[in-house]
Short mmCIF file of C-alpha atoms and ligand atoms in Angstrom, two decimals:
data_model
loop_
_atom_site.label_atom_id
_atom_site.label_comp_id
_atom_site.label_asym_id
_atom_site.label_seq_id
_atom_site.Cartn_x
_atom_site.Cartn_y
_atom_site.Cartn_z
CA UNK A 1 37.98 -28.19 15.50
CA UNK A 2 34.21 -27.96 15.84
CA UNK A 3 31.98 -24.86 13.80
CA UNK A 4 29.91 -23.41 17.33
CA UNK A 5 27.81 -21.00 15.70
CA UNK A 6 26.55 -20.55 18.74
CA UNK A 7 29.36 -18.36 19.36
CA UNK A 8 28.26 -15.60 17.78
CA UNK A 9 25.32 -15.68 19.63
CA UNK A 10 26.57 -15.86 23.07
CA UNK A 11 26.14 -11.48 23.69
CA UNK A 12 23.40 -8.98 22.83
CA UNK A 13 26.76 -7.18 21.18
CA UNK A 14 27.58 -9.99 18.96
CA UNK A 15 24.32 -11.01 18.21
CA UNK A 16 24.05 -7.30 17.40
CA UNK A 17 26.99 -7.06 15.30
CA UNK A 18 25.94 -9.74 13.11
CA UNK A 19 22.49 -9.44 12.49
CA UNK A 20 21.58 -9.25 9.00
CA UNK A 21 18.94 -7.26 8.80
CA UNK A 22 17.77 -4.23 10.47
CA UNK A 23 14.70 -2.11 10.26
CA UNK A 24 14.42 1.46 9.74
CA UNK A 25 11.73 3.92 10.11
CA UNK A 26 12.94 4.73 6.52
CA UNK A 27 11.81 1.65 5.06
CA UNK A 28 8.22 2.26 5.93
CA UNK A 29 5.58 3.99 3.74
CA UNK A 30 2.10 4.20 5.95
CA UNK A 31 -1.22 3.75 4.50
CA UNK A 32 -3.67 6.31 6.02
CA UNK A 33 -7.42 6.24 5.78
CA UNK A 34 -9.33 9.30 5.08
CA UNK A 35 -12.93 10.27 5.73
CA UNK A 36 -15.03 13.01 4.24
CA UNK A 37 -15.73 16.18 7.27
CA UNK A 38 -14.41 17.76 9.91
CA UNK A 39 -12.88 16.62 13.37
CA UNK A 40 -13.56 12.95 12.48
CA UNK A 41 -11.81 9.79 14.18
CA UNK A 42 -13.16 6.04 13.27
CA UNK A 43 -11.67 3.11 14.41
CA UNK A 44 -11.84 0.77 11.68
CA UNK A 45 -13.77 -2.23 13.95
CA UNK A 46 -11.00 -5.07 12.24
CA UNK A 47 -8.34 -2.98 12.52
CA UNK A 48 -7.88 -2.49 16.37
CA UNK A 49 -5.84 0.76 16.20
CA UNK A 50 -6.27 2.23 12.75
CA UNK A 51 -8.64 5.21 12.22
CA UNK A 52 -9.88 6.40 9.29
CA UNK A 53 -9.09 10.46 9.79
CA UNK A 54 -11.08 13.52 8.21
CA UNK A 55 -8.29 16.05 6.52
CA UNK A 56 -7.69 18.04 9.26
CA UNK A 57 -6.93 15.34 12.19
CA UNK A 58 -5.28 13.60 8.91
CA UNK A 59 -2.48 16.55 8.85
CA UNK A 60 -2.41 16.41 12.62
CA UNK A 61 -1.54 12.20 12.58
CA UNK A 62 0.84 12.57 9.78
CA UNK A 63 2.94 15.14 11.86
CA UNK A 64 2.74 13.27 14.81
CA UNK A 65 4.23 9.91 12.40
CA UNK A 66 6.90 12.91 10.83
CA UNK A 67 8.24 13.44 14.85
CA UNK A 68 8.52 9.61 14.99
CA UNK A 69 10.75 9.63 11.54
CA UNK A 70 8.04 8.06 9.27
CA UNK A 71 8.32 10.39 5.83
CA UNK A 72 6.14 8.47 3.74
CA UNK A 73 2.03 7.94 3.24
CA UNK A 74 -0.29 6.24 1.43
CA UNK A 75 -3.75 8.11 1.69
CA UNK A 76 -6.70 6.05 0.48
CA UNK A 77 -10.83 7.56 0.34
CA UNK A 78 -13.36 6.36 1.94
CA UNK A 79 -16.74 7.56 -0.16
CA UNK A 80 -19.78 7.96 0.57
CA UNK A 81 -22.00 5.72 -1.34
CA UNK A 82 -24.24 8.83 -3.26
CA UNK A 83 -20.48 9.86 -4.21
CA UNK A 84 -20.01 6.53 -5.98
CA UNK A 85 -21.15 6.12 -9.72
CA UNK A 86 -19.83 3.46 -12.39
CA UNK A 87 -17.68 5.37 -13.85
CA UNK A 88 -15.91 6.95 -10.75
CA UNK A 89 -16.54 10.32 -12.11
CA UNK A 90 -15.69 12.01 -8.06
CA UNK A 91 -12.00 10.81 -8.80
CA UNK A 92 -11.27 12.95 -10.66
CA UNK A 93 -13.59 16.06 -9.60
CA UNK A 94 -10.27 18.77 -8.11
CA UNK A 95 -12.55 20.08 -5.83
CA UNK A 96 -13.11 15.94 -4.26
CA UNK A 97 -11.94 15.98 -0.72
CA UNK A 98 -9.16 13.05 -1.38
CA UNK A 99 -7.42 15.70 -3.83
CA UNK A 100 -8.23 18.28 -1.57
CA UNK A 101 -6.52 16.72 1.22
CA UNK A 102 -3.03 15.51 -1.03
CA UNK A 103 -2.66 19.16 -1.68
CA UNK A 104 -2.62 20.46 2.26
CA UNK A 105 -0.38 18.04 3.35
CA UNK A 106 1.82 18.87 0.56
CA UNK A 107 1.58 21.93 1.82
CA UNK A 108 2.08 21.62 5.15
CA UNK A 109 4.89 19.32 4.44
CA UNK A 110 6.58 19.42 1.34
CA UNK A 111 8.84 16.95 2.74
CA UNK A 112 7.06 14.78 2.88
CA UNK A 113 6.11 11.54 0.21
CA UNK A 114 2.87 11.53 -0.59
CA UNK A 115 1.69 8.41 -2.25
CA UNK A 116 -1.81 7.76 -4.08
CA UNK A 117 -3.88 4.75 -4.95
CA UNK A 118 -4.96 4.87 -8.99
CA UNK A 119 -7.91 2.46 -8.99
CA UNK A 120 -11.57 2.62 -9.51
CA UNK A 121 -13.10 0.79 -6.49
CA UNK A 122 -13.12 3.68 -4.30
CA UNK A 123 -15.60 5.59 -6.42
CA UNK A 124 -17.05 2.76 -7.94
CA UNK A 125 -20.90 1.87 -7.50
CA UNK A 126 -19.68 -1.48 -8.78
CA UNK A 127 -16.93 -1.76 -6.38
CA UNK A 128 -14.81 -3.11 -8.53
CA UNK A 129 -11.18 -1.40 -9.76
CA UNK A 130 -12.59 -0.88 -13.43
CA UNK A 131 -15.29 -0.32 -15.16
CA UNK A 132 -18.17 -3.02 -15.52
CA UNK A 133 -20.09 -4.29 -18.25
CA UNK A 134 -22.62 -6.98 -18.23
CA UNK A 135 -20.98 -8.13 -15.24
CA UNK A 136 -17.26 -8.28 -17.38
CA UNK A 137 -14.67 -6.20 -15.92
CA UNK A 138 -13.10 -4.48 -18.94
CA UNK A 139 -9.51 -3.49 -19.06
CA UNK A 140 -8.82 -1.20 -21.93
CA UNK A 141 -11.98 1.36 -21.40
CA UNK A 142 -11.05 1.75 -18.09
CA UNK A 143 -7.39 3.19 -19.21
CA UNK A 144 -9.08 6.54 -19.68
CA UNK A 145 -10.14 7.02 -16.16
CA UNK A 146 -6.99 6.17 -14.60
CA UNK A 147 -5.19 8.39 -16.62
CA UNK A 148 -7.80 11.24 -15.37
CA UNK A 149 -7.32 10.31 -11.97
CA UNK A 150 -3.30 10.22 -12.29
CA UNK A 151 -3.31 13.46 -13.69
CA UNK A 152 -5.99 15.35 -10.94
CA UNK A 153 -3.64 13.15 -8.29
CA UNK A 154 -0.18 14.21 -10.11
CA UNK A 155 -1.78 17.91 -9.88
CA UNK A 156 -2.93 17.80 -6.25
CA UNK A 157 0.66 16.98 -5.28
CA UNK A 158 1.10 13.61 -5.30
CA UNK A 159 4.90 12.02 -5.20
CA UNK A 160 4.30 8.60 -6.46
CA UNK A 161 1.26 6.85 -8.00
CA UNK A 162 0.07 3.56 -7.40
CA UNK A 163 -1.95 2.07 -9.74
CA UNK A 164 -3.42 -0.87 -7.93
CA UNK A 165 -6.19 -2.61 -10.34
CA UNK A 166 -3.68 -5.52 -11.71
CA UNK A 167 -4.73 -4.87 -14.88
CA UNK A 168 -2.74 -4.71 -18.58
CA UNK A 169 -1.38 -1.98 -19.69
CA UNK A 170 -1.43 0.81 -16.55
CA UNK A 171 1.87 1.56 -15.92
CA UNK A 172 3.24 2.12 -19.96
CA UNK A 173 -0.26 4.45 -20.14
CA UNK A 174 -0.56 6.34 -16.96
CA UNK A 175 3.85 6.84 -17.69
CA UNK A 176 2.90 8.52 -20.73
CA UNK A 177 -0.18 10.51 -19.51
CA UNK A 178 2.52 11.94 -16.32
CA UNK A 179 5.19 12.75 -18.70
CA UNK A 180 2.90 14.44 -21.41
CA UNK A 181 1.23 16.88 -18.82
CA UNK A 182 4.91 18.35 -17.57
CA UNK A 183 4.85 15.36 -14.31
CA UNK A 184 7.62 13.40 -15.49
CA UNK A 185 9.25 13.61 -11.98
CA UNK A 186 6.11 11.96 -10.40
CA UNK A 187 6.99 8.22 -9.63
CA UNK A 188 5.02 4.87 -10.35
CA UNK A 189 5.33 2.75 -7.81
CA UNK A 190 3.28 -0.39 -9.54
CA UNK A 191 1.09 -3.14 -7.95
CA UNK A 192 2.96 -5.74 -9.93
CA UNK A 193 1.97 -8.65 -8.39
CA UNK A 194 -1.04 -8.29 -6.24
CA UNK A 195 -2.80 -11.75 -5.39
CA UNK A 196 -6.93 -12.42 -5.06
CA UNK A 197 -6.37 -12.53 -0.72
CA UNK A 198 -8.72 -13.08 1.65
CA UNK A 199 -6.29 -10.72 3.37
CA UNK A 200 -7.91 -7.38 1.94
CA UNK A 201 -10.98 -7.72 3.80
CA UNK A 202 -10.61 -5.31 6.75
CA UNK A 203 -9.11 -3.05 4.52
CA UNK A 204 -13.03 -3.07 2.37
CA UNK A 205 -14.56 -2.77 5.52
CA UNK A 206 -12.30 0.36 6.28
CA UNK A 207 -13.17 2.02 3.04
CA UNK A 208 -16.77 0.14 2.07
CA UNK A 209 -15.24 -0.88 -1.07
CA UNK A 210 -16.31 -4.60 -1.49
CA UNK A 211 -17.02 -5.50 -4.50
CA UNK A 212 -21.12 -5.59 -5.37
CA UNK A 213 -20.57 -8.82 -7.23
CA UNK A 214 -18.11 -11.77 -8.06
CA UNK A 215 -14.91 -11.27 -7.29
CA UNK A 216 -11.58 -9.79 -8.50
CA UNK A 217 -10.24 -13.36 -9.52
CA UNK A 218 -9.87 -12.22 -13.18
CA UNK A 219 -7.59 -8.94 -12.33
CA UNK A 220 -5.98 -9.93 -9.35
CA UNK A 221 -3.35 -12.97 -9.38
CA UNK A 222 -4.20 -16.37 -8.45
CA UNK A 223 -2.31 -16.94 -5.07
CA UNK A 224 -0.71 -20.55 -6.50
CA UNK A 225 1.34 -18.45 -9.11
CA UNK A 226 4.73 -17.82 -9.34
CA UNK A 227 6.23 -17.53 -12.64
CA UNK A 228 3.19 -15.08 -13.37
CA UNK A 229 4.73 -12.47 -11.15
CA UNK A 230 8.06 -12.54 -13.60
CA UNK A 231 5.63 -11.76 -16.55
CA UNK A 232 4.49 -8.72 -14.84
CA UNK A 233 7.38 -7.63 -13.33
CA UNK A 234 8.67 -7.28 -17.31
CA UNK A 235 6.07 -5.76 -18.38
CA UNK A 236 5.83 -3.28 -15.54
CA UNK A 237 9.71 -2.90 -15.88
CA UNK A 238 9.16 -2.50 -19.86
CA UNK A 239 6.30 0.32 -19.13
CA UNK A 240 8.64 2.25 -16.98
CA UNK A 241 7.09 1.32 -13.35
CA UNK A 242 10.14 3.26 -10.90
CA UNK A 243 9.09 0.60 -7.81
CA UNK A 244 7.57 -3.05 -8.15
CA UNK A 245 5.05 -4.12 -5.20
CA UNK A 246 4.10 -7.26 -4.28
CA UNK A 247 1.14 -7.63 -1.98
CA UNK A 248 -0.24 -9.08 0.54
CA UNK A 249 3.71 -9.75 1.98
CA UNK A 250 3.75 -12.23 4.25
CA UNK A 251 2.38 -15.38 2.43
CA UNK A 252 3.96 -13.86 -0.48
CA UNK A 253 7.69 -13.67 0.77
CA UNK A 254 8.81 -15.94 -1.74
CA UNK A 255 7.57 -13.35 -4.71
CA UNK A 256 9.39 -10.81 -2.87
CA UNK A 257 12.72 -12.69 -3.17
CA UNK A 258 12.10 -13.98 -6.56
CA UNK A 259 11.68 -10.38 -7.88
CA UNK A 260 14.20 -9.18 -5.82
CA UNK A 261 16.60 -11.84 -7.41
CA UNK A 262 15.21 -10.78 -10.96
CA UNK A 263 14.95 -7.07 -11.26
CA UNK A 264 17.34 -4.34 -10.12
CA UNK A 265 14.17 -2.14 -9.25
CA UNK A 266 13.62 -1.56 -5.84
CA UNK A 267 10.96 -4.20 -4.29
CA UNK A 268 8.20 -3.06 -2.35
CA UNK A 269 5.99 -5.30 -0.17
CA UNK A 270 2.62 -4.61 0.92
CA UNK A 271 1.81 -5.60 4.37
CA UNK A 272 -1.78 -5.66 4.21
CA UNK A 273 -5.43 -5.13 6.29
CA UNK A 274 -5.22 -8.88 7.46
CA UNK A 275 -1.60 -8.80 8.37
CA UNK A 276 -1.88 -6.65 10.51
CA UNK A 277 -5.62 -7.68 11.80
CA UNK A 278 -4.61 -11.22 12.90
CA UNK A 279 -1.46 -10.21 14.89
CA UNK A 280 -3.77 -7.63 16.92
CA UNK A 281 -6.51 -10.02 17.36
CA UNK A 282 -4.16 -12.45 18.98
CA UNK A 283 -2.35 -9.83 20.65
CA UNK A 284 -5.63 -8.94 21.89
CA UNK A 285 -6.61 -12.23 23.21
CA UNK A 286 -2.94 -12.56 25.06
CA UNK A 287 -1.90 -15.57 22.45
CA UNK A 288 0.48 -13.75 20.77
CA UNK A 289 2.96 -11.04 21.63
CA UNK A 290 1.67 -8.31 19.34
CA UNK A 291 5.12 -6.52 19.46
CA UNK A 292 7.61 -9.39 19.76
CA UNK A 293 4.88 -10.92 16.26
CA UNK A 294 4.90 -7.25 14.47
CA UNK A 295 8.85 -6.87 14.23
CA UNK A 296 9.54 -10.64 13.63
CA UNK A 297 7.11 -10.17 10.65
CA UNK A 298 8.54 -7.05 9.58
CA UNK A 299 12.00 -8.30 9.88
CA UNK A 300 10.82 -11.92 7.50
CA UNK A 301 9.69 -8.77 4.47
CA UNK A 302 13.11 -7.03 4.67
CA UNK A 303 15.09 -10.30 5.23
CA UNK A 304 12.81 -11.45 1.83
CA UNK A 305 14.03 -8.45 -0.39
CA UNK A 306 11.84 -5.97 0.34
CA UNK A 307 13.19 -2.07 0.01
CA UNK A 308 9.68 -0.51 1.45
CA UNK A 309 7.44 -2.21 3.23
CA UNK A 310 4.18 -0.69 2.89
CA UNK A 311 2.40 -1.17 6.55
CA UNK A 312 -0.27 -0.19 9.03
CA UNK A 313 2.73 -1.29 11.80
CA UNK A 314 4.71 1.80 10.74
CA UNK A 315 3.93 4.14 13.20
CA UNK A 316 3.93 1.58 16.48
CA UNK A 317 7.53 0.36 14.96
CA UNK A 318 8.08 3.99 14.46
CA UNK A 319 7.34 4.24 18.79
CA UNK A 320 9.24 1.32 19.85
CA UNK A 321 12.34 2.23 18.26
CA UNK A 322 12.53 5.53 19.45
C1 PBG B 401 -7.76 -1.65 -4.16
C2 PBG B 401 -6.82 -1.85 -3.05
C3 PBG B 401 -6.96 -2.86 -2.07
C4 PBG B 401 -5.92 -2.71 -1.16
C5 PBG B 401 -5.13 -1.63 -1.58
N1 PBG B 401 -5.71 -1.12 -2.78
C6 PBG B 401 -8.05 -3.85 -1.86
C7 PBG B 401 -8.48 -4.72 -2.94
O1 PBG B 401 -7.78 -4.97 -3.92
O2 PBG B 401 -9.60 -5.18 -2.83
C8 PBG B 401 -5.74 -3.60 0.04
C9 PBG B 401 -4.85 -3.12 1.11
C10 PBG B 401 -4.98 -3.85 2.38
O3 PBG B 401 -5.66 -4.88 2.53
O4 PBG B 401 -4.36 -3.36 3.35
N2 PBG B 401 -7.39 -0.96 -5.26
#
């Protein structure tokens, strides 16, 4: 007797009956940018697709992604620069729009997840995710402005924090500063192992936040390491972290299966700004098929271990499968 694998291949019904994995619009948290103002609709120019929203047409776009099944969003600021200081004092200001904005779509949908981004670079003059001293990037001092901006974010509504600096020590801090204010129900999803990418950049462009000067080389991880991503994956599991992200996804697929092998958390994968930039410039340009390339490289994150998938495809996978 010969194996024909081929066999169960030979139908859509088979091949349907024994695929592996399958996408949901349940999987999907999508990350939303948000403007300061009224009526306001960008395109973000490397992001063919993606707007960054002011609050109102933000409510608007998230129930038009809640009629398509997608529950979950990730809403990150774009600031003005005269809003930006070193010590990202607006971050934590309640009346800031970004706070402003968690707490009317919790509002207008409770049902909804709302996730936040705990990081400095936002609000930074620097541009950098902590605070910066003689051109050092210090990791301690900057504890105590996270742990304001958890609590204004944990107050304005938020359902899960995402502290996304890569630096020591967030997740045991900010888990303590939640739980010691009455928010022990608010969840930490944790940027466990986020990699120095030259995938982020459409994403800076979207929100201005490059950094002034250097780099992040000495938070973020250094894209050749592996075993690295086990050390904080313990540490973040230690500290109490609910979720464990790994970001960008898609050169990264292998840290999503490792930690997925290693932890019983669920694994989240980012799929980031560049991801999704170089499938729509292709698309674009008629060398790729933008739709047939999105759900193959959604598929590869799932197939890789991941539980959520973080990405700016949500809402077009969210279409096509309705
Ligand atoms: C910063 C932050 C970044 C992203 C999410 N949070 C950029 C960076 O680290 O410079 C990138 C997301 C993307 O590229 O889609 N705290």
């Amino acid at each position: 007797m010969m194996r024909r694998p081929r066999r169960n291949r030979k139908s859509p019904v088979i091949r349907g009956m024994v695929e592996e994995t399958r996408l949901s619009v349940k999987d999907f948290i999508l990350p939303l940018f948000l403007i300061e103002g009224n009526n306001q609709k960008v395109e973000v120019s490397s992001m063919p697709g993606i707007f960054r929203y002011s609050s109102d047409l933000m409510i608007k776009e998230i129930e038009s992604c809640m009629n398509l099944g997608i529950m979950a969003f990730d809403i990150f600021p774009a600031y003005p620069e005269n809003k930006k200081d070193k010590t990202a004092t607006e971050s934590y200001n309640p009346e800031t729009f970004y706070l402003k904005t968690i707490e009317a779509i919790k509002r207008n949908f409770p049902e909804a997840c709302v996730m936040t981004d705990v990081a400095m670079d936002p609000y930074s003059s620097d541009g950098h995710d902590g605070l910066v001293q003689d051109g050092k990037i210090l990791n301690d001092e900057t504890l105590e402005i996270l742990g304001k901006m958890t609590l204004a974010q944990a107050r304005a509504g938020a359902d899960i924090i995402g502290p996304s600096d890569m630096m020591d020590g967030r997740v045991g801090f900010l888990r303590n500063v939640l739980d010691a204010n009455g928010f022990q129900e608010v969840s930490i999803m944790s940027y466990t192992a986020k990699y120095a990418s030259a995938f982020y950049n459409p994403f800076r462009d979207a929100l201005d936040s490059a950094p002034k000067l250097g780099d992040k080389k000495t938070y973020q991880m250094d894209p050749a390491n592996a075993s690295e991503a086990l050390i904080e994956a313990d540490l973040d599991v230690e500290e109490g972290a609910d979720f464990l992200m790994v970001k960008p996804a898609l050169a990264y697929l292998d840290i999503i299966k490792l930690l997925k092998d290693n932890y019983q958390v669920p694994i989240a994968a980012y799929n980031v700004s560049g991801e999704y930039a170089m499938i729509k410039a292709s698309a674009q340009r008629g060398w790729l098929d933008g739709e047939r390339a999105m759900l193959e490289s959604l598929l590869s994150i799932k197939r890789a271990g991941a539980n959520v998938i973080l990405s700016y495809f949500a809402k077009e996978f969210a279409s096509l499968v309705k």
